[in-house]
mmCIF file of C-alpha atoms in Angstrom:
data_model
loop_
_atom_site.group_PDB
_atom_site.id
_atom_site.type_symbol
_atom_site.label_atom_id
_atom_site.label_comp_id
_atom_site.label_asym_id
_atom_site.label_seq_id
_atom_site.Cartn_x
_atom_site.Cartn_y
_atom_site.Cartn_z
ATOM 1 C CA MET A 773 63.800 163.689 112.928
ATOM 2 C CA ALA A 774 62.831 167.121 111.425
ATOM 3 C CA LYS A 775 59.605 168.257 110.348
ATOM 4 C CA TYR A 776 60.956 170.812 108.308
ATOM 5 C CA ARG A 777 63.970 170.512 106.219
ATOM 6 C CA LYS A 778 66.975 172.933 107.103
ATOM 7 C CA LEU A 779 68.328 173.953 103.541
ATOM 8 C CA GLY A 780 71.903 173.821 104.278
ATOM 9 C CA ARG A 781 71.434 177.187 106.145
ATOM 10 C CA THR A 782 70.913 178.995 109.396
ATOM 11 C CA SER A 783 67.780 179.079 111.515
ATOM 12 C CA SER A 784 67.522 183.511 110.639
ATOM 13 C CA GLN A 785 69.496 182.449 107.086
ATOM 14 C CA ARG A 786 66.078 179.882 106.602
ATOM 15 C CA LYS A 787 63.795 182.374 107.416
ATOM 16 C CA ALA A 788 63.988 185.225 105.576
ATOM 17 C CA LEU A 789 64.647 183.273 102.173
ATOM 18 C CA LEU A 790 61.648 181.260 102.806
ATOM 19 C CA ARG A 791 59.791 185.613 103.701
ATOM 20 C CA ASN A 792 61.483 186.211 100.093
ATOM 21 C CA GLN A 793 60.028 183.176 97.828
ATOM 22 C CA VAL A 794 56.894 183.536 99.677
ATOM 23 C CA THR A 795 56.806 187.327 99.335
ATOM 24 C CA ASN A 796 57.896 186.571 95.211
ATOM 25 C CA LEU A 797 55.638 184.042 94.511
ATOM 26 C CA LEU A 798 51.958 185.671 96.230
ATOM 27 C CA TYR A 799 53.520 188.746 93.810
ATOM 28 C CA HIS A 800 54.614 187.435 90.780
ATOM 29 C CA GLY A 801 52.762 184.214 90.868
ATOM 30 C CA LYS A 802 55.159 182.157 89.707
ATOM 31 C CA ILE A 803 58.451 181.207 90.683
ATOM 32 C CA ILE A 804 61.657 179.222 89.508
ATOM 33 C CA THR A 805 63.483 177.415 92.312
ATOM 34 C CA THR A 806 64.734 173.938 93.767
ATOM 35 C CA GLN A 807 62.500 171.876 94.550
ATOM 36 C CA ALA A 808 63.374 170.920 98.635
ATOM 37 C CA LYS A 809 63.197 174.832 98.872
ATOM 38 C CA ALA A 810 59.613 174.425 97.491
ATOM 39 C CA LYS A 811 57.568 172.297 98.923
ATOM 40 C CA GLU A 812 58.977 174.401 101.657
ATOM 41 C CA VAL A 813 57.200 177.541 100.075
ATOM 42 C CA GLN A 814 54.860 176.199 99.527
ATOM 43 C CA LYS A 815 53.367 175.105 103.065
ATOM 44 C CA ILE A 816 53.622 178.545 103.802
ATOM 45 C CA VAL A 817 51.428 180.079 101.029
ATOM 46 C CA GLU A 818 49.079 177.261 101.886
ATOM 47 C CA GLY A 819 48.592 178.431 105.134
ATOM 48 C CA LEU A 820 48.624 182.669 104.837
ATOM 49 C CA ILE A 821 45.708 181.631 101.526
ATOM 50 C CA ALA A 822 43.505 179.454 103.218
ATOM 51 C CA THR A 823 43.441 182.076 106.358
ATOM 52 C CA ALA A 824 42.886 185.120 103.868
ATOM 53 C CA ALA A 825 39.815 183.084 102.424
ATOM 54 C CA LYS A 826 38.617 182.412 105.788
ATOM 55 C CA GLU A 827 38.622 186.512 106.448
ATOM 56 C CA LYS A 828 37.863 187.610 102.729
ATOM 57 C CA ASP A 829 34.557 189.134 104.252
ATOM 58 C CA ASN A 830 35.307 189.527 107.627
ATOM 59 C CA TYR A 831 35.050 193.727 107.646
ATOM 60 C CA GLU A 832 32.281 196.553 108.151
ATOM 61 C CA MET A 833 32.289 200.049 105.648
ATOM 62 C CA VAL A 834 32.605 202.491 107.594
ATOM 63 C CA LYS A 835 32.904 206.580 106.388
ATOM 64 C CA VAL A 836 35.433 208.629 107.365
ATOM 65 C CA THR A 837 37.103 212.525 107.057
ATOM 66 C CA MET A 838 40.340 212.343 105.544
ATOM 67 C CA LYS A 839 42.271 215.893 105.063
ATOM 68 C CA VAL A 840 43.810 215.301 100.832
ATOM 69 C CA PRO A 841 46.487 217.796 99.020
ATOM 70 C CA ARG A 842 44.703 219.789 96.930
ATOM 71 C CA LYS A 843 46.082 219.914 93.459
ATOM 72 C CA ASP A 844 46.100 222.573 90.691
ATOM 73 C CA ALA A 845 45.972 220.986 86.590
ATOM 74 C CA ASN A 846 49.330 219.605 86.288
ATOM 75 C CA GLY A 847 49.315 217.619 89.145
ATOM 76 C CA ASN A 848 51.014 219.512 91.532
ATOM 77 C CA ARG A 849 50.227 220.391 95.657
ATOM 78 C CA VAL A 850 48.731 223.837 95.430
ATOM 79 C CA LYS A 851 50.826 226.097 98.390
ATOM 80 C CA GLN A 852 49.878 229.051 100.011
ATOM 81 C CA ILE A 853 52.055 232.003 102.082
ATOM 82 C CA VAL A 854 50.990 232.281 105.605
ATOM 83 C CA ASP A 855 52.545 234.392 108.267
ATOM 84 C CA ARG A 856 54.806 232.685 110.604
ATOM 85 C CA ASP A 857 52.592 233.674 113.787
ATOM 86 C CA THR A 858 49.015 234.608 113.192
ATOM 87 C CA LYS A 859 48.778 231.618 110.487
ATOM 88 C CA ALA A 860 46.780 234.753 108.434
ATOM 89 C CA VAL A 861 46.635 233.978 103.849
ATOM 90 C CA LEU A 862 49.362 236.743 102.366
ATOM 91 C CA SER A 863 48.812 235.280 99.451
ATOM 92 C CA GLU A 864 46.290 232.504 97.863
ATOM 93 C CA THR A 865 49.694 231.072 95.805
ATOM 94 C CA HIS A 866 53.470 230.689 96.899
ATOM 95 C CA ARG A 867 54.571 231.592 92.983
ATOM 96 C CA ASP A 868 53.888 234.624 90.940
ATOM 97 C CA LYS A 869 52.241 235.091 87.369
ATOM 98 C CA ASP A 870 56.514 234.152 85.749
ATOM 99 C CA GLY A 871 56.361 230.777 87.927
ATOM 100 C CA LYS A 872 58.701 231.932 90.692
ATOM 101 C CA VAL A 873 58.405 231.298 94.091
ATOM 102 C CA LEU A 874 57.452 234.644 95.931
ATOM 103 C CA ARG A 875 59.444 235.393 99.281
ATOM 104 C CA ILE A 876 57.117 237.620 101.986
ATOM 105 C CA GLU A 877 58.708 238.544 104.722
ATOM 106 C CA ASN A 878 57.345 236.317 108.363
ATOM 107 C CA GLY A 879 56.054 234.381 105.691
ATOM 108 C CA MET A 880 56.056 230.447 105.350
ATOM 109 C CA THR A 881 54.371 227.785 102.389
ATOM 110 C CA VAL A 882 52.295 225.307 103.411
ATOM 111 C CA PRO A 883 50.206 222.566 100.941
ATOM 112 C CA VAL A 884 46.877 223.693 100.769
ATOM 113 C CA TYR A 885 44.405 221.183 102.532
ATOM 114 C CA ASP A 886 40.891 219.765 101.658
ATOM 115 C CA GLU A 887 38.315 217.483 103.477
ATOM 116 C CA VAL A 888 36.951 214.607 101.652
ATOM 117 C CA GLU A 889 34.384 211.903 103.044
ATOM 118 C CA LYS A 890 35.396 208.280 102.102
ATOM 119 C CA GLU A 891 33.746 204.623 102.834
ATOM 120 C CA ILE A 892 36.143 201.739 103.879
ATOM 121 C CA LYS A 893 36.607 198.518 104.848
ATOM 122 C CA LYS A 894 37.393 197.986 108.363
ATOM 123 C CA ASP A 895 39.016 194.926 109.940
ATOM 124 C CA LEU A 896 36.913 192.957 112.207
ATOM 125 C CA PRO A 897 39.197 191.439 115.147
ATOM 126 C CA SER A 898 40.061 187.879 113.422
ATOM 127 C CA ARG A 899 40.451 189.610 110.395
ATOM 128 C CA MET A 900 42.938 192.332 111.932
ATOM 129 C CA HIS A 901 44.626 189.022 113.407
ATOM 130 C CA ALA A 902 45.200 187.213 109.703
ATOM 131 C CA ARG A 903 46.211 190.439 108.706
ATOM 132 C CA ARG A 904 48.764 190.804 111.224
ATOM 133 C CA LYS A 905 49.645 187.060 111.354
ATOM 134 C CA ILE A 906 49.789 187.300 107.243
ATOM 135 C CA MET A 907 52.643 190.429 107.662
ATOM 136 C CA LYS A 908 54.509 188.887 110.042
ATOM 137 C CA VAL A 909 55.766 186.402 106.716
ATOM 138 C CA LEU A 910 55.502 188.921 104.061
ATOM 139 C CA TYR A 911 58.185 191.710 103.113
ATOM 140 C CA PRO A 912 57.274 194.782 101.886
ATOM 141 C CA VAL A 913 57.626 195.489 98.279
ATOM 142 C CA THR A 914 57.892 198.562 96.247
ATOM 143 C CA GLU A 915 56.955 198.923 92.133
ATOM 144 C CA VAL A 916 59.811 200.401 90.400
ATOM 145 C CA PRO A 917 59.019 202.114 86.514
ATOM 146 C CA GLU A 918 61.252 200.694 84.672
ATOM 147 C CA LYS A 919 62.071 204.476 83.550
ATOM 148 C CA ASN A 920 62.077 205.488 86.837
ATOM 149 C CA ALA A 921 65.141 201.831 87.874
ATOM 150 C CA GLY A 922 67.176 203.445 90.484
ATOM 151 C CA ARG A 923 65.482 206.370 91.480
ATOM 152 C CA LYS A 924 62.841 206.751 94.145
ATOM 153 C CA ARG A 925 60.718 209.525 92.066
ATOM 154 C CA GLY A 926 57.849 207.314 90.556
ATOM 155 C CA THR A 927 58.028 204.630 93.159
ATOM 156 C CA LYS A 928 54.630 202.384 95.174
ATOM 157 C CA LYS A 929 54.484 200.345 97.599
ATOM 158 C CA VAL A 930 52.104 197.899 97.157
ATOM 159 C CA ASP A 931 49.889 196.263 99.336
ATOM 160 C CA LEU A 932 49.947 192.567 99.168
ATOM 161 C CA VAL A 933 47.930 191.768 101.955
ATOM 162 C CA GLY A 934 45.378 193.292 101.094
ATOM 163 C CA LYS A 935 45.824 192.179 97.738
ATOM 164 C CA MET A 936 45.601 188.312 99.204
ATOM 165 C CA PHE A 937 41.909 189.290 101.590
ATOM 166 C CA ASP A 938 40.274 191.100 97.655
ATOM 167 C CA GLU A 939 41.963 188.788 95.584
ATOM 168 C CA TYR A 940 43.672 185.798 96.057
ATOM 169 C CA GLY A 941 40.651 185.797 99.410
ATOM 170 C CA PRO A 942 37.580 184.815 96.626
ATOM 171 C CA LYS A 943 39.660 182.821 93.866
ATOM 172 C CA TYR A 944 40.012 180.734 95.892
ATOM 173 C CA ALA A 945 37.057 180.244 98.623
ATOM 174 C CA ASP A 946 35.690 177.252 96.744
ATOM 175 C CA ARG A 947 38.709 175.345 97.058
ATOM 176 C CA LYS A 948 39.913 172.793 99.635
ATOM 177 C CA GLY A 949 43.639 173.636 99.727
ATOM 178 C CA GLY A 950 45.528 172.518 96.675
ATOM 179 C CA TYR A 951 46.197 176.499 95.711
ATOM 180 C CA THR A 952 49.666 175.820 94.406
ATOM 181 C CA ARG A 953 51.507 173.352 91.901
ATOM 182 C CA ILE A 954 54.749 172.026 91.466
ATOM 183 C CA ILE A 955 56.009 171.450 87.445
ATOM 184 C CA LYS A 956 59.795 170.030 87.430
ATOM 185 C CA ILE A 957 62.086 171.231 85.268
ATOM 186 C CA GLY A 958 64.821 169.703 85.313
ATOM 187 C CA GLN A 959 68.370 169.399 86.428
ATOM 188 C CA ARG A 960 70.669 172.483 87.490
ATOM 189 C CA LYS A 961 73.623 173.337 86.068
ATOM 190 C CA GLY A 962 76.841 173.562 88.431
ATOM 191 C CA ASP A 963 75.379 171.379 91.314
ATOM 192 C CA ALA A 964 72.512 169.248 89.499
ATOM 193 C CA ALA A 965 69.898 170.302 92.057
ATOM 194 C CA LEU A 966 66.449 169.356 90.432
ATOM 195 C CA GLU A 967 64.805 172.826 89.554
ATOM 196 C CA VAL A 968 61.083 173.437 89.764
ATOM 197 C CA VAL A 969 58.826 175.721 88.798
ATOM 198 C CA LEU A 970 55.966 176.210 91.689
ATOM 199 C CA GLU A 971 52.598 178.820 90.773
ATOM 200 C CA LEU A 972 49.389 179.413 91.762
ATOM 201 C CA VAL A 973 46.881 177.588 90.264
#
């Protein structure tokens, strides 16, 4: 007998379906699905959260120097014009007083960067391995603001793996399993499949 439900799909379709539902459950906190799918998703999510809880503190703080683009008062990047050959600065700004873009012969516009020292978390080997295991299951998530629906501007990638280590890890550190619950909500119209709410505790 199989150790998992086939869900009436081929291997690749089943894997994609489960990955999608696991990602949505961890991002939104709950999903509505059929009981059979919920039980399969529950198995995967429980393992991922247990891994995140185990490795939540397995890192060290490291100071790094990063290049960050300089921004003006309006939040726009500051750019300057440099000579193509010598890289000497020809103009500190790429716009004139009226806001028009300057054109200088043999000059090119480049952004200005400042060096900033930051403290970041550096994963130790076992946490890095756990991170890669979780990344194999989760799909990348992009947040889109409501006013910019359908556009790329204003969208941002969500660090769901980071959320698991920083939020779910400490939250479920003292629990010995049982991170999710299934609540039955009745039969679905059409095929009468039993629908449930699968949510994080």
